[in-house]
Short mmCIF file of C-alpha atoms in Angstrom, two decimals:
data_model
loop_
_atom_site.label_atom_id
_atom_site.label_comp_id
_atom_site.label_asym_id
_atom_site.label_seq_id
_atom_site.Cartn_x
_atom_site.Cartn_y
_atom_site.Cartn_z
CA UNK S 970 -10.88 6.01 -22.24
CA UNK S 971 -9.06 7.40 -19.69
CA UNK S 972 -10.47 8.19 -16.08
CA UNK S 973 -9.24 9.62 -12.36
CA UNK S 974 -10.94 7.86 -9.83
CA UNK S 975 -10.87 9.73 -6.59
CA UNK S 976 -11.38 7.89 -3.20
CA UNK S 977 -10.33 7.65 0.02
CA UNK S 978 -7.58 4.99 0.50
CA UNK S 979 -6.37 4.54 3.31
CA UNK S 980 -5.22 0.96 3.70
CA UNK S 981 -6.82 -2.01 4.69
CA UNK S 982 -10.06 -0.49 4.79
CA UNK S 983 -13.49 -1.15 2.90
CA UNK S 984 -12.93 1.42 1.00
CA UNK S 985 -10.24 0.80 -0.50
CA UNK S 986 -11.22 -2.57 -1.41
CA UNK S 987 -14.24 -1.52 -2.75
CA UNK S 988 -11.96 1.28 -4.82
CA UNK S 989 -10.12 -1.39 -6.18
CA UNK S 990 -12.54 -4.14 -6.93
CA UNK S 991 -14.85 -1.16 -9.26
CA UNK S 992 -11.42 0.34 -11.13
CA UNK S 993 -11.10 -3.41 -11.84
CA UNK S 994 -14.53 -3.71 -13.29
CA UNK S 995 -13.64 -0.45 -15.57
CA UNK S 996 -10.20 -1.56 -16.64
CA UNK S 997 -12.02 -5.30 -17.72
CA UNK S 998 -13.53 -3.13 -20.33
CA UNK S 999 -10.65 -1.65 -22.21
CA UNK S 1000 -10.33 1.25 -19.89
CA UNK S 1001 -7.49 3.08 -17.83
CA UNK S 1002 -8.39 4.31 -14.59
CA UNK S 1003 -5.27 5.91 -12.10
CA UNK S 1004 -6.85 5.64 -8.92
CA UNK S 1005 -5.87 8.32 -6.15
CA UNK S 1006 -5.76 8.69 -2.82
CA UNK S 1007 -8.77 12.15 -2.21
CA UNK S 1008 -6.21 13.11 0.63
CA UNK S 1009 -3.41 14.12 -1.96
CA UNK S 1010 -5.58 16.97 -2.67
CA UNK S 1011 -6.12 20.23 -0.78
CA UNK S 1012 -8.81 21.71 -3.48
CA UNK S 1013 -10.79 21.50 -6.50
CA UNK S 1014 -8.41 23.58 -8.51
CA UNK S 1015 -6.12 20.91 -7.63
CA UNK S 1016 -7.63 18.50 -9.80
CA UNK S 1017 -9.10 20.68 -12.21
CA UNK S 1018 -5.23 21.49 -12.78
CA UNK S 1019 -3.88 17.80 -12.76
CA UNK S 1020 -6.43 17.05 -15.17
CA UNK S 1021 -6.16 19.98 -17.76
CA UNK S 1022 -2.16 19.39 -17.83
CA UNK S 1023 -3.11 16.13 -18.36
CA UNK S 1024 -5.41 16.05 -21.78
CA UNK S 1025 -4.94 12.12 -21.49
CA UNK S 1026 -7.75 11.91 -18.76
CA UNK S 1027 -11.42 11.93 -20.39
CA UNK S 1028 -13.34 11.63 -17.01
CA UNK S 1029 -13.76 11.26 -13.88
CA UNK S 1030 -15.10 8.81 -10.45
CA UNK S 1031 -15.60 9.19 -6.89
CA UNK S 1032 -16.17 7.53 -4.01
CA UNK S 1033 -18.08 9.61 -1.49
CA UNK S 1034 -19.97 12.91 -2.57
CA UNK S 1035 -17.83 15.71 -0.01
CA UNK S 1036 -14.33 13.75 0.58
CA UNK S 1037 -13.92 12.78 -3.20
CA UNK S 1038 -16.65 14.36 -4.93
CA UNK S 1039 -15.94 17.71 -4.22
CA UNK S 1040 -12.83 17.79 -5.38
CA UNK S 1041 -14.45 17.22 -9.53
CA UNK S 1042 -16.64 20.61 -9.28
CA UNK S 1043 -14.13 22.64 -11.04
CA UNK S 1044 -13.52 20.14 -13.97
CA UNK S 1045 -14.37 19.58 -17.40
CA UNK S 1046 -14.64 16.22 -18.35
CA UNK S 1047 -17.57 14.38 -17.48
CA UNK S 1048 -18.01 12.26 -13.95
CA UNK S 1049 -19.98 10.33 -11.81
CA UNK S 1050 -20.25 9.73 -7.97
CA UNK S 1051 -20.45 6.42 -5.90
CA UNK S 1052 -21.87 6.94 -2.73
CA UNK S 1053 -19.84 6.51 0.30
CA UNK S 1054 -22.44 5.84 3.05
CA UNK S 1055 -21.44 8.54 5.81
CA UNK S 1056 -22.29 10.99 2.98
CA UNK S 1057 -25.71 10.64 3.16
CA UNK S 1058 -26.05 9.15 6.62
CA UNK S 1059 -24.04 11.86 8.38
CA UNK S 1060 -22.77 14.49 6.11
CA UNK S 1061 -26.39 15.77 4.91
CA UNK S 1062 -26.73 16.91 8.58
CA UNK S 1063 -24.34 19.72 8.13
CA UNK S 1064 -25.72 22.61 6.00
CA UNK S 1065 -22.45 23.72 4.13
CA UNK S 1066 -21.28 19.78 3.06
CA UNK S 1067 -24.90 19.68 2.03
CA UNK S 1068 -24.80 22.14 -0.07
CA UNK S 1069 -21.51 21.07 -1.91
CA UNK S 1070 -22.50 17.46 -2.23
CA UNK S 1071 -25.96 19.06 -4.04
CA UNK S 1072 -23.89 20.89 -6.51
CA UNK S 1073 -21.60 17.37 -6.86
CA UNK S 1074 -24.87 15.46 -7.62
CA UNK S 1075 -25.87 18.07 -9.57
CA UNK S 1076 -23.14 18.31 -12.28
CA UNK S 1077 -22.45 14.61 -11.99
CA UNK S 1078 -23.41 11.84 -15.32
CA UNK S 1079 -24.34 9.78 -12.78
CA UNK S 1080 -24.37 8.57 -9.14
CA UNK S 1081 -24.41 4.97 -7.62
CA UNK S 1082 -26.26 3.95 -4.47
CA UNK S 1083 -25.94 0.45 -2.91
CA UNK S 1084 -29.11 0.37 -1.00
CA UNK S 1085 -32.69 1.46 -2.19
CA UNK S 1086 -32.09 3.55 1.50
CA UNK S 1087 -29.53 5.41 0.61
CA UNK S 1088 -31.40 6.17 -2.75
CA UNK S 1089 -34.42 7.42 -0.96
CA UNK S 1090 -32.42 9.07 1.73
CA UNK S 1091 -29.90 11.45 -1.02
CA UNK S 1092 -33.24 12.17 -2.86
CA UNK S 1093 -34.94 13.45 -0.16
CA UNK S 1094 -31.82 15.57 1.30
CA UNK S 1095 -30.50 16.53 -1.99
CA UNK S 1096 -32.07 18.05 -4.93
CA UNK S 1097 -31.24 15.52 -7.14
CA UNK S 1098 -32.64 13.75 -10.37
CA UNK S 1099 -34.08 10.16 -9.29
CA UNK S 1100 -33.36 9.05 -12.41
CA UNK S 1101 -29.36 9.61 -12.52
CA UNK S 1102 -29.24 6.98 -9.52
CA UNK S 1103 -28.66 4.02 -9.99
CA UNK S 1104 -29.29 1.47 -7.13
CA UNK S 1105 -25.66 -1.39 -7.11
CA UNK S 1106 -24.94 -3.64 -4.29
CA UNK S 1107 -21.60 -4.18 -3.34
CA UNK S 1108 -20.03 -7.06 -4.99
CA UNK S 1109 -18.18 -9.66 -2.50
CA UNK S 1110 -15.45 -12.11 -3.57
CA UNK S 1111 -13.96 -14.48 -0.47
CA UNK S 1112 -10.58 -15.45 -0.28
CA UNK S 1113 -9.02 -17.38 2.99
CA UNK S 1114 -5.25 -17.78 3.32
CA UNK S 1115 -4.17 -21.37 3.55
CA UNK S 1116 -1.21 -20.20 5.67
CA UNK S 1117 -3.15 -18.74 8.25
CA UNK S 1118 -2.55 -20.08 12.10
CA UNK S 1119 -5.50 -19.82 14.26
CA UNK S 1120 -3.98 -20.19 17.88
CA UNK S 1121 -1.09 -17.92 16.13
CA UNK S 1122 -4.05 -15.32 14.95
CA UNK S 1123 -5.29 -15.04 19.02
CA UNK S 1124 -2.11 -15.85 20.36
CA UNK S 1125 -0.65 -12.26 18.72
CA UNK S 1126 -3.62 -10.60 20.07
CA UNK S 1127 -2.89 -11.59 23.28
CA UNK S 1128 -6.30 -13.80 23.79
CA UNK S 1129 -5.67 -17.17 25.83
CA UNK S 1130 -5.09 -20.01 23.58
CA UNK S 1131 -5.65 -22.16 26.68
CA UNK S 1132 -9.60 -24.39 25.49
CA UNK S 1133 -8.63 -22.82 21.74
CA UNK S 1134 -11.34 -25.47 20.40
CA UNK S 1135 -13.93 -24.59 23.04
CA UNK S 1136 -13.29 -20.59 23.04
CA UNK S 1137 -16.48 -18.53 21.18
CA UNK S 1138 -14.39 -15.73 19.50
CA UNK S 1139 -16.52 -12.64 18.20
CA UNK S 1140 -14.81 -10.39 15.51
CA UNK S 1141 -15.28 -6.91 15.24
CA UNK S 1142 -13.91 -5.65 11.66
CA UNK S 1143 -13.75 -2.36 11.76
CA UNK S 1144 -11.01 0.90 11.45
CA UNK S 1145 -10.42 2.74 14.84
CA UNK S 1146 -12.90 5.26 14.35
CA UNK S 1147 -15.75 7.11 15.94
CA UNK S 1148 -18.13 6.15 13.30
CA UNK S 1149 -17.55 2.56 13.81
CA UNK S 1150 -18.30 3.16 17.24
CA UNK S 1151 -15.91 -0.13 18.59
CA UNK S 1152 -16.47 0.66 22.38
CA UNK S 1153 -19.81 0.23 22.10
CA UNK S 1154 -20.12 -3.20 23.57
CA UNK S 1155 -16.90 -3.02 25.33
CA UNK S 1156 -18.24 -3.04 28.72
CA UNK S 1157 -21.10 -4.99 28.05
CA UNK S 1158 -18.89 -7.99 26.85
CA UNK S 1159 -15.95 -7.85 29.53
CA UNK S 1160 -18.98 -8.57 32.13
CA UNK S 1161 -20.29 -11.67 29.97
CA UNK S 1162 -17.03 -13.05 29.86
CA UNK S 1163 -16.35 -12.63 33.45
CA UNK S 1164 -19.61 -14.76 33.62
CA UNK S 1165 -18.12 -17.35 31.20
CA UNK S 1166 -14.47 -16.56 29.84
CA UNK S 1167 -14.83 -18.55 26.88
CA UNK S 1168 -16.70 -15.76 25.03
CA UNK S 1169 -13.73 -13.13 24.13
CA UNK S 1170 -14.28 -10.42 21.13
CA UNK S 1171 -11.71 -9.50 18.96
CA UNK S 1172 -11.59 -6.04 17.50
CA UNK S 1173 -9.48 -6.11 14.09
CA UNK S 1174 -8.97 -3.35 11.65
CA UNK S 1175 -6.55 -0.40 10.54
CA UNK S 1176 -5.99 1.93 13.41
CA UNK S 1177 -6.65 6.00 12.80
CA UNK S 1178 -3.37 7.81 12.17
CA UNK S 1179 -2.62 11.90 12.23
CA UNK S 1180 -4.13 13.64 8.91
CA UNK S 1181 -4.86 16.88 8.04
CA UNK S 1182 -7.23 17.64 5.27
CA UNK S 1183 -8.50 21.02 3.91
CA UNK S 1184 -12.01 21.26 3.48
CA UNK S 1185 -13.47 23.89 1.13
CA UNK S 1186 -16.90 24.42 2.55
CA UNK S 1187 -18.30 27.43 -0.41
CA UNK S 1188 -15.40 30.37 -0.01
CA UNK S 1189 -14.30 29.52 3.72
CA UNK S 1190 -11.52 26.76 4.37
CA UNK S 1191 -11.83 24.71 7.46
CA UNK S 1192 -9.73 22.24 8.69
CA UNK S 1193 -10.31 19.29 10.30
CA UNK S 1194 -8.04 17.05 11.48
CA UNK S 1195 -8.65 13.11 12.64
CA UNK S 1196 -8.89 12.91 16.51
CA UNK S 1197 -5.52 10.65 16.61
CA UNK S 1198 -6.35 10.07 20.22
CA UNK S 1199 -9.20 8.24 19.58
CA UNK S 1200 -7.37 5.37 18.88
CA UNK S 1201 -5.08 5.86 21.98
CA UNK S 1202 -8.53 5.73 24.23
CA UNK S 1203 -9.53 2.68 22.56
CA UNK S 1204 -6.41 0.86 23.32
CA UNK S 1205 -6.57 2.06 26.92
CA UNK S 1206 -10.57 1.03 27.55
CA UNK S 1207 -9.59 -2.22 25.79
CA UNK S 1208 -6.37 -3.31 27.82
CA UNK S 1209 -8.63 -2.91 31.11
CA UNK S 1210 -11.72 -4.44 29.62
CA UNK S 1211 -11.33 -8.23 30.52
CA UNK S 1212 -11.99 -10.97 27.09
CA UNK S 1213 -11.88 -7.64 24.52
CA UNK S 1214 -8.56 -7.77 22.53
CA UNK S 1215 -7.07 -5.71 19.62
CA UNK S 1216 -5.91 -7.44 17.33
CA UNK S 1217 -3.10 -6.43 14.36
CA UNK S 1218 -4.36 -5.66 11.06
CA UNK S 1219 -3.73 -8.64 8.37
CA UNK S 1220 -3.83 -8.75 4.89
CA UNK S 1221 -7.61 -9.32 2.99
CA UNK S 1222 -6.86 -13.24 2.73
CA UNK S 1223 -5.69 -13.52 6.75
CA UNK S 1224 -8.86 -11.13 7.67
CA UNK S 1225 -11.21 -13.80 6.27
CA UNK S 1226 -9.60 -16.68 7.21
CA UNK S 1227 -10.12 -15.38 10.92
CA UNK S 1228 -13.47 -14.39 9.99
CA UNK S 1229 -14.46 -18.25 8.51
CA UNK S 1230 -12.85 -19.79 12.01
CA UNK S 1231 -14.90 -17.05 14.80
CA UNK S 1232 -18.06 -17.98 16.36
CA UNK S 1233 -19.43 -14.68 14.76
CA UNK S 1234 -19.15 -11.21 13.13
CA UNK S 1235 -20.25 -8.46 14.95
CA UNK S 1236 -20.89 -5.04 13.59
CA UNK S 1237 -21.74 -1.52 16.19
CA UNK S 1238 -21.23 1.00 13.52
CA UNK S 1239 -23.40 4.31 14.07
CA UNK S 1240 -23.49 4.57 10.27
CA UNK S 1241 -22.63 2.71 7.21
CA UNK S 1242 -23.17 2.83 3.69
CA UNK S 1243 -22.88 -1.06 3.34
CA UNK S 1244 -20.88 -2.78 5.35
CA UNK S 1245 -18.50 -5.38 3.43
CA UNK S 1246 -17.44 -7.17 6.25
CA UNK S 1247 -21.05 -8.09 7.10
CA UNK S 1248 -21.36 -9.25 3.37
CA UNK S 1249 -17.99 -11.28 3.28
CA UNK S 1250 -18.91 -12.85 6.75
CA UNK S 1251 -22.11 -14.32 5.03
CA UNK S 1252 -20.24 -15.36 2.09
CA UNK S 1253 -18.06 -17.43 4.36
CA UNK S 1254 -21.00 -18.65 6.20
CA UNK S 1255 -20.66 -17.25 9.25
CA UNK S 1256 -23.33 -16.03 11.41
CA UNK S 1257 -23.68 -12.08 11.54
CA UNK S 1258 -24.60 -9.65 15.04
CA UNK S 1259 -25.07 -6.46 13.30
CA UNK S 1260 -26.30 -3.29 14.64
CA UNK S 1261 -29.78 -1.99 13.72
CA UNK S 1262 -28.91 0.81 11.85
CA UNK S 1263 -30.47 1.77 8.45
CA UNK S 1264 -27.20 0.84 6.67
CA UNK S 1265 -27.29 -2.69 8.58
CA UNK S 1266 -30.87 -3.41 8.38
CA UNK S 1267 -30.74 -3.03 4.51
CA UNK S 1268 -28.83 -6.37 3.87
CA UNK S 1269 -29.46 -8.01 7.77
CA UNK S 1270 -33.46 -9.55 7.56
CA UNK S 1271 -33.51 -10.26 11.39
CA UNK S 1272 -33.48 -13.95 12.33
CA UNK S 1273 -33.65 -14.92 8.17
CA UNK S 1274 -30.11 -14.19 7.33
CA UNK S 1275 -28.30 -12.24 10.44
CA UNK S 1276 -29.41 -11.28 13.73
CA UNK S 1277 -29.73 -7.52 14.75
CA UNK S 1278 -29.61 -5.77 18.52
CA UNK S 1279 -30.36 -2.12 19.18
CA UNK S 1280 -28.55 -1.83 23.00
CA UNK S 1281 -25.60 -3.59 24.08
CA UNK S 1282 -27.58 -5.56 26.33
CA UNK S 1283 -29.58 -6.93 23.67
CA UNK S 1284 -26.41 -7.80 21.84
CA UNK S 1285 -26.05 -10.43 24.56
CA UNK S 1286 -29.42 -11.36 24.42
CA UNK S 1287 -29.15 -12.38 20.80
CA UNK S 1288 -25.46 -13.86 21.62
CA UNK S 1289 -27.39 -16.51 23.92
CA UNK S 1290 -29.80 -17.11 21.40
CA UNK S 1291 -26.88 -17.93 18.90
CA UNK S 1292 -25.59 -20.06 21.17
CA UNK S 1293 -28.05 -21.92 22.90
CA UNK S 1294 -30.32 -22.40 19.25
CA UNK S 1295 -28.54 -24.59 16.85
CA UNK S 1296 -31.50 -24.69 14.33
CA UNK S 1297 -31.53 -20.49 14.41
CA UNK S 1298 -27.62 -20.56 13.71
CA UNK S 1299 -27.97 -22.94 10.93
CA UNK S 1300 -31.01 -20.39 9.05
CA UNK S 1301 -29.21 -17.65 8.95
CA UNK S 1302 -25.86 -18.90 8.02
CA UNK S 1303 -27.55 -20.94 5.07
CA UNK S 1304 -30.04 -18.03 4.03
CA UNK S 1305 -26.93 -15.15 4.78
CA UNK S 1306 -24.72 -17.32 2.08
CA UNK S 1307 -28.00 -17.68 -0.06
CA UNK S 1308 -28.33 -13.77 -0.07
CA UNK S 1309 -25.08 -12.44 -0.80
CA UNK S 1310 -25.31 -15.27 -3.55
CA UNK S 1311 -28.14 -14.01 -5.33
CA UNK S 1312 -27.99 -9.84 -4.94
CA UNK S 1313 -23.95 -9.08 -4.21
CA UNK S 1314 -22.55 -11.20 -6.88
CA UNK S 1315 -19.29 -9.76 -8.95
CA UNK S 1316 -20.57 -10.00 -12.27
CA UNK S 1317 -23.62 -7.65 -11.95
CA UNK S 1318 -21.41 -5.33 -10.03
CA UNK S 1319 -18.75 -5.14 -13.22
CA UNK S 1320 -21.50 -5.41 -15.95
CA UNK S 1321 -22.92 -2.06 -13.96
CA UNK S 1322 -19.79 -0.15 -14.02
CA UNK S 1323 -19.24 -0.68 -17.59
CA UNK S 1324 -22.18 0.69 -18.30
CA UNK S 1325 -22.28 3.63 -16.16
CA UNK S 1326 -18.73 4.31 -17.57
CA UNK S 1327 -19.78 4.44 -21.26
CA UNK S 1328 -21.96 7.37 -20.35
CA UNK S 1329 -19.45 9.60 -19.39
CA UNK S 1330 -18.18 8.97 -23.69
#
């Protein structure tokens, strides 16, 4: 069987990873699937065309129900959706994407949610039937480079390398958008390190670059283009912001071996589906400072396998607690590893996605 699996691909980012890691699962099984970038196409018909001129293709995937998903509506071969997260987090909020990404879920074999909360949350926005989702975690698989340099890693992002063994270096993984929200403790953290510059926070991850996408919203066409200056004012905040650097973005194996050596992983999304980099921090056993949002809470258990904070102030709260409580650290880096071990392991993930593909047969 032949599919098209539609996503957003923009590189180095989760999901793109993720994109890869499920056509992987579906090619394991005997399958072809030519993944594509959702941003090489301007409309439905666009797809509905590549696909009738090419007989070849018997269905179809997406990531995300409005950026990919709504580009399958006018074909005929069978497909199924994989949540993206903002979908249903953010996207439901605006009566004209809700509407397409009903008629998505609608016509779609099948749809896959990674959290029992983003489930609930499509079924009770969408008119949808309960029983075409299916609930699959994200699968993680850790890699570190053995090449990577440390005091190389913060000497390019222009932290001191002066105490390299004593600094307490918090990564932020995350893409230079609004969503991900990475000013959100930018303030908050300059002043802590002023008050002991030891603590510095690294913010790593693909920057935003100019794009212009058509959106079909029912017969009107809007366009929306990504706010390119956002990641100008994020470089500007940061370069004044004392102990907050930028770092450049590295390759999957570099990412985590920075990840295993920091202090901690910090996430201050507004919204996420689920986050991988929370997952692959775990997996390395490092300790996690996520951001109490629905998305977060769903694979954080406060104090049992990651620590959550609400306000930037309380992210420094639960920073001191991290460091000043050795017996705390240890719990949830042990029950964090224990976790992704036992609900985001690969095999489930790929036996899932064989399945779900044999439907569309």
């Amino acid at each position: 069987m032949k599919l098209l699996f539609l996503a957003c691909l923009s590189p180095k980012t989760g999901n793109h990873t993720t994109a890869e890691r499920i056509r992987s699962h579906i090619e394991s099984a005997g399958h072809t699937c030519e993944l594509r970038d959702a941003a090489e196409f301007q409309s439905p018909a666009e797809v509905a065309n590549l696909i009738s001129s090419n007989p070849t293709f018997e269905g179809a995937l997406a990531i995300h129900l409005f950026k990919a998903g709504r580009l399958l509506l006018d074909i005929q071969v069978p497909f199924g959706v994989i949540f993206g997260g903002t979908d249903i987090n953010e996207d439901v909020k605006v009566e004209q994407k809700r509407v397409v990404m009903e008629q998505v879920l609608q016509k779609a074999r099948f749809a896959v949610a990674f959290t029992d909360k983003l489930k609930e949350e499509a079924e009770l926005y969408l008119l949808s039937q309960s029983s075409r989702i299916y609930v699959q975690p994200q699968g993680i698989q850790t890699e570190v480079s053995e090449k990577f340099c440390w005091s190389e890693f913060l000497r390019s992002s222009d932290a001191s390398i002066e105490h390299v063994d004593e600094l307490r270096v918090f990564i932020l993984v995350c893409g230079l958008r609004r969503v991900k929200d990475p000013l959100y403790l930018v303030e908050v953290f300059s002043e802590w390190h002023y008050e002991n510059p030891l603590n510095v926070l690294i913010i790593i991850g693909p920057k935003c670059t100019v794009c212009l996408c058509l959106f079909f919203l029912s017969n009107s066409v809007v366009r929306q283009k990504i706010d390119p200056l956002f990641t100008v004012e994020v470089e500007a905040v940061v370069k004044r912001a004392a102990g907050v650097f930028l770092a450049q973005e590295r390759s999957q194996q570099e990412l985590h071996a920075a990840m295993k050596r920091c202090f901690a992983v910090v996430n201050s999304s507004v919204s996420e589906g689920m986050s991988a980099a929370i997952l692959e921090a775990m997996d390395l056993g490092v300790p996690v400072l996520a951001r109490d949002i629905p998305g977060n809470a769903a694979v954080v258990q406060h104090e049992f396998t990651g620590l959550l904070y609400s306000s930037p102030q309380e992210f420094v709260h639960q920073s001191h607690r991290l460091l000043s409580d050795h017996e705390l650290r240890v719990r949830v880096v042990r029950n964090g590893k224990l976790y992704v071990e036992e609900h985001h392991g690969l095999n489930q993930e790929r036996e899932t996605y064989r399945r779900l593909v044999d439907t569309l047969l």
